[in-house]
Coordinates of C-alpha atoms and ligand atoms in Angstrom, one line a residue:
X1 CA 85.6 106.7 23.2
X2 CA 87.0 110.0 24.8
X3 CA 86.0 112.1 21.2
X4 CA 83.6 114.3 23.1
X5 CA 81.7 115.2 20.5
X6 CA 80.8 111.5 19.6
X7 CA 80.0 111.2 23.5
X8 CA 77.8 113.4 23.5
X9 CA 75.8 112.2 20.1
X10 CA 76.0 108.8 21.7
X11 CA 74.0 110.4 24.4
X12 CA 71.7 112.6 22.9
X13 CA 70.9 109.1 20.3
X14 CA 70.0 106.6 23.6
X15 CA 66.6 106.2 25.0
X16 CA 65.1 105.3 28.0
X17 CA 61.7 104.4 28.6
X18 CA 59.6 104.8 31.3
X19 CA 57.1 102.3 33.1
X20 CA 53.6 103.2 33.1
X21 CA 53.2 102.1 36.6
X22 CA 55.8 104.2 38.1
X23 CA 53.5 107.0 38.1
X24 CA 51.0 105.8 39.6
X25 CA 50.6 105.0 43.8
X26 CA 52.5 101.9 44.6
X27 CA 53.7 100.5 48.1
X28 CA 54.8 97.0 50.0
X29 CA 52.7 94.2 51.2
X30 CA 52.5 97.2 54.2
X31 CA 50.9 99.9 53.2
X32 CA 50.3 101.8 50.1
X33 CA 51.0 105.6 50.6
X34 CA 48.8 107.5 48.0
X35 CA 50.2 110.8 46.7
X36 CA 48.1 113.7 45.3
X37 CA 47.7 114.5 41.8
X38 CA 48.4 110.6 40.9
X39 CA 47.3 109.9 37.5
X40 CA 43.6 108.3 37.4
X41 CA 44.1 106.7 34.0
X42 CA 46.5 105.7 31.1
X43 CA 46.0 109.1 29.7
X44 CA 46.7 110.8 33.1
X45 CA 49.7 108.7 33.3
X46 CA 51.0 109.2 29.3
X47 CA 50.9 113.3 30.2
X48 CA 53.1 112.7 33.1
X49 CA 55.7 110.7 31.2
X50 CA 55.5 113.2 28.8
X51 CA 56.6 115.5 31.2
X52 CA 60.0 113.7 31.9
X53 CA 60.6 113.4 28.4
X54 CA 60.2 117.3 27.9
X55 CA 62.8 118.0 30.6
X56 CA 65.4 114.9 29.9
X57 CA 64.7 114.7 25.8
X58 CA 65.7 110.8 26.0
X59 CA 62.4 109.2 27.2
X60 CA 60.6 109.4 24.4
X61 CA 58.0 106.2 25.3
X62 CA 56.3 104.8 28.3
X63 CA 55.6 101.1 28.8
X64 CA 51.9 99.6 29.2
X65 CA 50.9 96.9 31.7
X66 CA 48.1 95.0 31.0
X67 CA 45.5 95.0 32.8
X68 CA 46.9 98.0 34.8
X69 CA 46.1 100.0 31.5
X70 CA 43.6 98.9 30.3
X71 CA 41.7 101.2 28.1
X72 CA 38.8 100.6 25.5
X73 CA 40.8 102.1 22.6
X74 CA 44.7 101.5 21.9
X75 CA 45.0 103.3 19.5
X76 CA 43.2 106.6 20.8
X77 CA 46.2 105.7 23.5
X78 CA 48.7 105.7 21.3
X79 CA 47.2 109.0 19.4
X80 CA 47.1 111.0 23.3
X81 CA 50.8 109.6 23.8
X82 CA 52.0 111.1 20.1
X83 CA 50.2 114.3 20.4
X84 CA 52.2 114.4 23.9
X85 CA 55.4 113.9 21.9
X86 CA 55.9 110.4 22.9
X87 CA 54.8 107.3 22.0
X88 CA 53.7 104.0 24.2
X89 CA 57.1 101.4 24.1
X90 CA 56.6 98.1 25.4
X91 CA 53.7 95.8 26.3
X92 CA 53.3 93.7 29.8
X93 CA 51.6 90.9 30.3
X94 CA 50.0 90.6 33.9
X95 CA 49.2 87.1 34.9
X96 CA 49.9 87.7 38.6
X97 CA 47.0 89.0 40.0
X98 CA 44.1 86.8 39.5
X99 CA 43.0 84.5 41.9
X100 CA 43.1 81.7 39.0
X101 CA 46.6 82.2 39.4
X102 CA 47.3 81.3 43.0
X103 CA 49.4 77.9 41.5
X104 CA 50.5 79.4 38.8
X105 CA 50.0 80.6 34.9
X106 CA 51.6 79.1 32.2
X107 CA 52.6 76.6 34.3
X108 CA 49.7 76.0 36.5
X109 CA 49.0 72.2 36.3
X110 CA 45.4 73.2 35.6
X111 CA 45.1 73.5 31.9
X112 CA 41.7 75.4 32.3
X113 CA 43.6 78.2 33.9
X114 CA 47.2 77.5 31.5
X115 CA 44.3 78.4 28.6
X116 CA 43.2 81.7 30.5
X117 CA 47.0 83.0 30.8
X118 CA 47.5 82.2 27.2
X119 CA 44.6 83.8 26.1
X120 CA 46.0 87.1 28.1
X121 CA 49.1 86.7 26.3
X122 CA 47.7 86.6 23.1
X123 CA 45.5 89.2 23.7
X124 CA 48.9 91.7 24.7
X125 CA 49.8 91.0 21.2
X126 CA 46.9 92.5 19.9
X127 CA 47.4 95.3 21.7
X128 CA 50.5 95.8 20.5
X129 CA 49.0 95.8 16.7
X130 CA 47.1 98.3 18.3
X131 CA 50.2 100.6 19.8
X132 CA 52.5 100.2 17.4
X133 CA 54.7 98.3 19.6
X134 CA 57.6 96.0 19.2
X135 CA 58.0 94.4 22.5
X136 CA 55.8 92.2 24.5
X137 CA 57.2 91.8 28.1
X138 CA 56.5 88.6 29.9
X139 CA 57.7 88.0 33.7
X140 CA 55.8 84.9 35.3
X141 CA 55.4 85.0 39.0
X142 CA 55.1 81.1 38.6
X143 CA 56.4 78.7 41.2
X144 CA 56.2 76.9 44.2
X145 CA 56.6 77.5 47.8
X146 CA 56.9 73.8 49.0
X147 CA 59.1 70.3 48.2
X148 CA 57.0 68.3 45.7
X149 CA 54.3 71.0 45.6
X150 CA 54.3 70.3 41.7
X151 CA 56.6 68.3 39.1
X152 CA 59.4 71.2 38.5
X153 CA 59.9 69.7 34.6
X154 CA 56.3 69.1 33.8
X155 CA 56.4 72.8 34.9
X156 CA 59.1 73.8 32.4
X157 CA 57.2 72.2 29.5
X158 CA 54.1 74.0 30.4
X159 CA 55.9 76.9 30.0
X160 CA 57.6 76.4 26.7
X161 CA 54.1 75.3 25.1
X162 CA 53.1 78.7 26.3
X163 CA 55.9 81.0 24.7
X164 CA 55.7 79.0 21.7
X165 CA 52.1 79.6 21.4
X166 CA 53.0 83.6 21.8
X167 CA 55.5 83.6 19.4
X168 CA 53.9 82.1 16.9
X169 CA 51.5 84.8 17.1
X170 CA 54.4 87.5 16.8
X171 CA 53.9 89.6 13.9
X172 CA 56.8 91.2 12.1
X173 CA 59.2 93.6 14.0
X174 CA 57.4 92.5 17.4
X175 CA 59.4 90.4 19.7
X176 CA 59.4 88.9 23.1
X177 CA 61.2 89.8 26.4
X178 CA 61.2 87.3 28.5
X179 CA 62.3 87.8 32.1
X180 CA 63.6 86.0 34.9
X181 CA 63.6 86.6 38.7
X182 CA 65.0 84.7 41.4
X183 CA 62.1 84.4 43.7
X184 CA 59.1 86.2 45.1
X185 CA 56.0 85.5 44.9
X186 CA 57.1 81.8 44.8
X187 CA 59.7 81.0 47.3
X188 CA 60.8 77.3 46.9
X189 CA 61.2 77.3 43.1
X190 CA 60.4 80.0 40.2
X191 CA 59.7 78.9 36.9
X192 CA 62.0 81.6 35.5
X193 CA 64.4 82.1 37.9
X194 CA 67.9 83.0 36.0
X195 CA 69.0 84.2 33.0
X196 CA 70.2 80.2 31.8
X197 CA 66.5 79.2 32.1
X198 CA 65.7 82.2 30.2
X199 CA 68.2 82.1 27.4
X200 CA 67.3 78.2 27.1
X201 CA 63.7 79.1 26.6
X202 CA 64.7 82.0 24.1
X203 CA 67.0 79.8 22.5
X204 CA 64.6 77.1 21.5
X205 CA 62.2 79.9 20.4
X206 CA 63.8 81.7 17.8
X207 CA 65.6 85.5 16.6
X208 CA 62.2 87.0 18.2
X209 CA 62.7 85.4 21.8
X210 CA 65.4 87.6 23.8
X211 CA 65.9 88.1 27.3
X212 CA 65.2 90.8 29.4
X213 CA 67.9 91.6 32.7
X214 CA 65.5 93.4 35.4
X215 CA 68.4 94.1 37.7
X216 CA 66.6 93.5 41.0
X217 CA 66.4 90.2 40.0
X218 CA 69.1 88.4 41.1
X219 CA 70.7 87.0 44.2
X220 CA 72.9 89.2 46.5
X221 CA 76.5 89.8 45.1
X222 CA 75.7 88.3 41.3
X223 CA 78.0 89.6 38.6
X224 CA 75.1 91.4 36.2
X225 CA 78.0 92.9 33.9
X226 CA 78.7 89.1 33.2
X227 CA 75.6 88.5 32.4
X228 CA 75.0 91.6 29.8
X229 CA 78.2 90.7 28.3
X230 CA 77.2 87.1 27.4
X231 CA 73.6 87.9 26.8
X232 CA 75.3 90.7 24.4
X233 CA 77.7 88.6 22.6
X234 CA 74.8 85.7 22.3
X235 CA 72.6 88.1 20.4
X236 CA 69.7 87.6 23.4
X237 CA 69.9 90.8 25.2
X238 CA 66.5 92.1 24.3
X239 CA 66.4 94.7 27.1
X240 CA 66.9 95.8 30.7
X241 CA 64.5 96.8 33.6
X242 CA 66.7 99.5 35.5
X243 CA 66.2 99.5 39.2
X244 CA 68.3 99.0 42.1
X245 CA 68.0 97.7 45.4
X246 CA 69.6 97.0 48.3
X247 CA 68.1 93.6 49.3
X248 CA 65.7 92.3 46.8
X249 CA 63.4 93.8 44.2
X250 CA 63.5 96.6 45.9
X251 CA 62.5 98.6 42.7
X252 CA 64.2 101.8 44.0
X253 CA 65.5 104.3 41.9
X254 CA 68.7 103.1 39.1
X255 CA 72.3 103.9 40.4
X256 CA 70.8 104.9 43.6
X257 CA 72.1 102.1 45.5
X258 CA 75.3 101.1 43.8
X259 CA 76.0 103.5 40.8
X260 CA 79.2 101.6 40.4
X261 CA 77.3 98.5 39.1
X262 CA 75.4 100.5 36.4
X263 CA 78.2 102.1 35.3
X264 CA 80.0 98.6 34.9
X265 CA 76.9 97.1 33.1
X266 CA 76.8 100.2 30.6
X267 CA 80.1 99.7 30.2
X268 CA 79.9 96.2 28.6
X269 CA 76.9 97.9 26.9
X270 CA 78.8 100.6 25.4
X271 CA 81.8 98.4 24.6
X272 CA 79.5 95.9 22.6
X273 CA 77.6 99.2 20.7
X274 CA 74.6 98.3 21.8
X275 CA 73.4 102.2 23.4
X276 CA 72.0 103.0 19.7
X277 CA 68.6 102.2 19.1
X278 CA 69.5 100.2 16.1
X279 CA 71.2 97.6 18.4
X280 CA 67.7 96.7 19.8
X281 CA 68.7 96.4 23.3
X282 CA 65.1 98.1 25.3
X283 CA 66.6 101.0 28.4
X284 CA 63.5 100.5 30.2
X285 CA 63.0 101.7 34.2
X286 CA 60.6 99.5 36.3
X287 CA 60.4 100.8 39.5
X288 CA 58.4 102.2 41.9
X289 CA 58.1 105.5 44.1
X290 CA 56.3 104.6 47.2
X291 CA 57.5 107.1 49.2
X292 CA 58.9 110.3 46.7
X293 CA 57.4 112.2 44.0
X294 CA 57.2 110.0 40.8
X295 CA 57.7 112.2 38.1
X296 CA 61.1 113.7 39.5
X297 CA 61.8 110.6 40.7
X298 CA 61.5 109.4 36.8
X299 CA 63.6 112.4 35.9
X300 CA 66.1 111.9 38.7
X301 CA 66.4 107.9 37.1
X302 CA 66.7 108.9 33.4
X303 CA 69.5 111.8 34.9
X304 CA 71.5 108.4 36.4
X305 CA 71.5 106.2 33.8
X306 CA 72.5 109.3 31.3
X307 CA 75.2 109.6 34.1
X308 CA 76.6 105.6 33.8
X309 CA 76.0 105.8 30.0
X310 CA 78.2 109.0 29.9
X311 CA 81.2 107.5 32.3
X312 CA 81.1 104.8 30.2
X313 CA 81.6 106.2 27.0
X314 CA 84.5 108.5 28.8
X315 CA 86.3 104.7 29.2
X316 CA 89.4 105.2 27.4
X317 CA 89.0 102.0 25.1
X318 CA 92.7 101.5 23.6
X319 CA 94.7 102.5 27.3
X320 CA 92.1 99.3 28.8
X321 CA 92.9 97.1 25.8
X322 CA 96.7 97.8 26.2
X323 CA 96.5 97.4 29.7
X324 CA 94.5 94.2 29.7
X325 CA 97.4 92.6 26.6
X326 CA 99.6 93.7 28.8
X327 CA 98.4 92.3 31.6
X328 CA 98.8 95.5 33.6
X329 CA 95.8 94.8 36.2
X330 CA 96.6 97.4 37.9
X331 CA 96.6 100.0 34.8
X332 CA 93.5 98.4 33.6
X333 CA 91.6 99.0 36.3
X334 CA 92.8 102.6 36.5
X335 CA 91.3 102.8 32.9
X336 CA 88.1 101.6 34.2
X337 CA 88.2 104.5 37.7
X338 CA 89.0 107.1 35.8
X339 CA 86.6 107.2 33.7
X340 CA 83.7 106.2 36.5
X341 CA 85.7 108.7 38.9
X342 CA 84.9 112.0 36.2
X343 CA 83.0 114.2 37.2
X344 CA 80.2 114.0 34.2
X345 CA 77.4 116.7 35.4
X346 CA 78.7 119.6 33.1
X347 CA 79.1 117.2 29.9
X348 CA 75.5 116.7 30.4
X349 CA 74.2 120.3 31.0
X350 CA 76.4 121.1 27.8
X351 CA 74.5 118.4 26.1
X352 CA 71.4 119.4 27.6
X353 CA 72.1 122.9 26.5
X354 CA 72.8 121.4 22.6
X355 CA 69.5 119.7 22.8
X356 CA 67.7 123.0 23.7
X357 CA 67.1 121.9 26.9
X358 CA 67.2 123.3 30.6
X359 CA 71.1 122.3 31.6
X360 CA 68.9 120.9 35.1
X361 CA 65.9 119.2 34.2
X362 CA 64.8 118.5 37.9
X363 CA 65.2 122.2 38.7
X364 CA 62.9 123.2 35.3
X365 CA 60.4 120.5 36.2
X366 CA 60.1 121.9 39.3
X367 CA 60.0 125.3 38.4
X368 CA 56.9 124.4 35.6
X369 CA 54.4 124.1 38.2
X370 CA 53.3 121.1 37.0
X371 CA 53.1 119.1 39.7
X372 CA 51.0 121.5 41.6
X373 CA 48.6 121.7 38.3
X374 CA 48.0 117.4 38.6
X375 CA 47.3 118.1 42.1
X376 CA 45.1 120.6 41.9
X377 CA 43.1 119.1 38.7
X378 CA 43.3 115.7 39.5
X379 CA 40.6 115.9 42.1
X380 CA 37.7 113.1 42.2
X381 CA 38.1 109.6 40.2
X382 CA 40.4 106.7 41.6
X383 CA 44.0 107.5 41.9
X384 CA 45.5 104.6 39.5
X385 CA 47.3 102.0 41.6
X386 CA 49.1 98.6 41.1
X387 CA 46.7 96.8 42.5
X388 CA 48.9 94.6 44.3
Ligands
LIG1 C1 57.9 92.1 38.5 C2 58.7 92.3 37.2 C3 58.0 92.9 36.1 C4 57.1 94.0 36.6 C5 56.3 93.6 37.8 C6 55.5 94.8 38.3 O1 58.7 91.8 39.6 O2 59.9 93.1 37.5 O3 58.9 93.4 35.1 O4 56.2 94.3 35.5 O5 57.1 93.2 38.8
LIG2 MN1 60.9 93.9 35.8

């Protein structure tokens, strides 16, 4: 697509949406650096994602993580986040951090404890009735450190009595993400450790069960644009979790550590049609600012992915095509680098500009005063954390 008028609608139409958690203090197994003027509540952290959408105009909702955000009333939330301008996106289950949990969830081979997990499940859903939300989140830390620790397919069927329990309980228009990662906590097997297991799951689930690619999920060197393009033509790409990393689930910032890749997974996005909000793929960040400011770090995520989505759409579709009949490898990759290789900062301050936005929306964040006002307000009360 090289029309630049439709690139730039294509743009202005795709969302991204932010994680609830990113604004609040978060750290390694080392240390936990708390910032000042961190959000105290779900509230506190709704105004702040509110803030990135006012400056970027394509994060219009902020994911919940349960019990991380907990709040008596989900629909007073949801109310807060509208009034705010944006409105509260997907649901996550937390079945990580309970001591119930040290052998697992879902697939613990207690079914006392397999009950409790459920039950947290279940009760997401209902919070989603609550929010209004279409998308229930589930990542399972489930798995085993040693050999023989437990039976790795009684494990699996454990886990399918689990989702099918959840989506049973799926209402209409509400689905179920269901992601995979290849290790951590567990480090002999994970229950959900690849996108096969995944899709397998999903597959034997239903239309509602799709998967969700968190992109620090996978082992060193693994082809993710492979993945998205299968998981696209399957129908099962239900959404992503944008991060990058450099070793593991690094959660840093997306297209920080290899912009390349992001621009060859929105690529395979673009090609398939899928940026519009109609295709019901979910452009959600999950990541964590341990050691820079969140909310420009937010900004500063939404600017890259804007950045792959735009160099992607500048892929000049028929010259690749003819290439690739061709057989032209060489000319077909040259399709691909130059569109990765324009410059795409002044498309998106033009956009910006259409939008009625500041052309830099780190430099008008900054020059709001915002982040001094948190800091100065949010005095007393406990900082919200991930608890970890
Ligand atoms: C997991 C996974 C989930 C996220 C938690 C905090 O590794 O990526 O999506 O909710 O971390
Ligand atoms: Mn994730």
């Amino acid at each position: 697509m090289r029309d630049l008028t439709a690139v730039k609608d294509a743009l202005k139409n795709h969302q991204i949406e932010l994680p609830s958690w990113a604004f609040g203090n978060s750290g390694t197994r080392f240390k936990v650096f708390g910032q000042p003027g961190v959000p105290r509540n779900p509230y506190e952290k709704a105004d702040d994602a509110a803030q990135v959408h006012r400056y970027t105009g394509v994060a219009p909702s902020m994911a919940v993580h349960i019990p991380w955000d907990k709040v008596d009333d989900y629909a007073a939330l949801s109310a807060h986040a509208a009034a705010n301008g944006i409105h509260i996106g997907a649901v996550n289950a937390n079945v990580f951090q309970d001591d119930d949990y040290k052998l697992g969830s879902v697939c613990n081979p207690d079914p006392r404890i397999r009950k409790k997990a459920l039950a947290h499940l279940l009760e997401c859903v209902d919070i989603m009735d609550a929010t209004g939300s279409r998308d229930l989140k589930l990542w399972f830390a489930d798995g085993t450190n040693y050999p023989g620790q437990d039976d790795i397919a009684a494990r699996q069927d454990r886990l399918a009595e689990a989702l099918a329990a959840v989506y049973q309980r799926l209402g209409d228009g509400q689905r179920m993400l269901l992601e995979y990662k290849l290790f951590e906590p567990s480090f002999y097997t994970t229950d959900v450790p690849d996108w096969g297991t995944a899709l397998l799951h999903c597959q034997v689930l239903g239309d509602k069960a799709q998967v969700v690619v968190d992109t620090g999920h996978h082992a060193p060197g693994v082809n993710i644009e492979f993945i998205v393009a299968l998981l696209l033509k399957s129908g099962k790409l239900g959404g992503f979790d944008f991060n990058s990393r450099f070793y593991a689930d690094d959660d840093l910032m997306v297209g920080a550590a290899d912009p390349f890749q992001l621009f060859r997974i929105m690529h395979e996005v673009a090609k398939a049609g899928a940026l519009d909000p109609a295709a019901g793929v979910a452009f959600m960040l999950d990541q964590c600012h341990n050691i820079e400011p969140k909310i420009r770090a937010q900004i500063r995520s939404v600017m890259n992915v804007q950045e792959a989505v735009a160099k992607a759409l500048l892929v000049d579709a028929e010259a690749l095509t003819a290439a690739q009949l061709e057989g032209d490898v060489l000319a077909a990759n040259a399709a691909l680098m130059d569109a990765y290789n324009t410059d795409v900062r002044p498309l998106l301050a033009e956009l910006r500009a259409e939008m009625g936005l500041a052309p830099d929306p780190v430099k008008a964040y900054l020059a709001s005063g915002y982040g001094e006002k948190i800091i100065a307000e949010r005095v007393g009360g406990d900082a919200a954390g991930w608890g970890a």
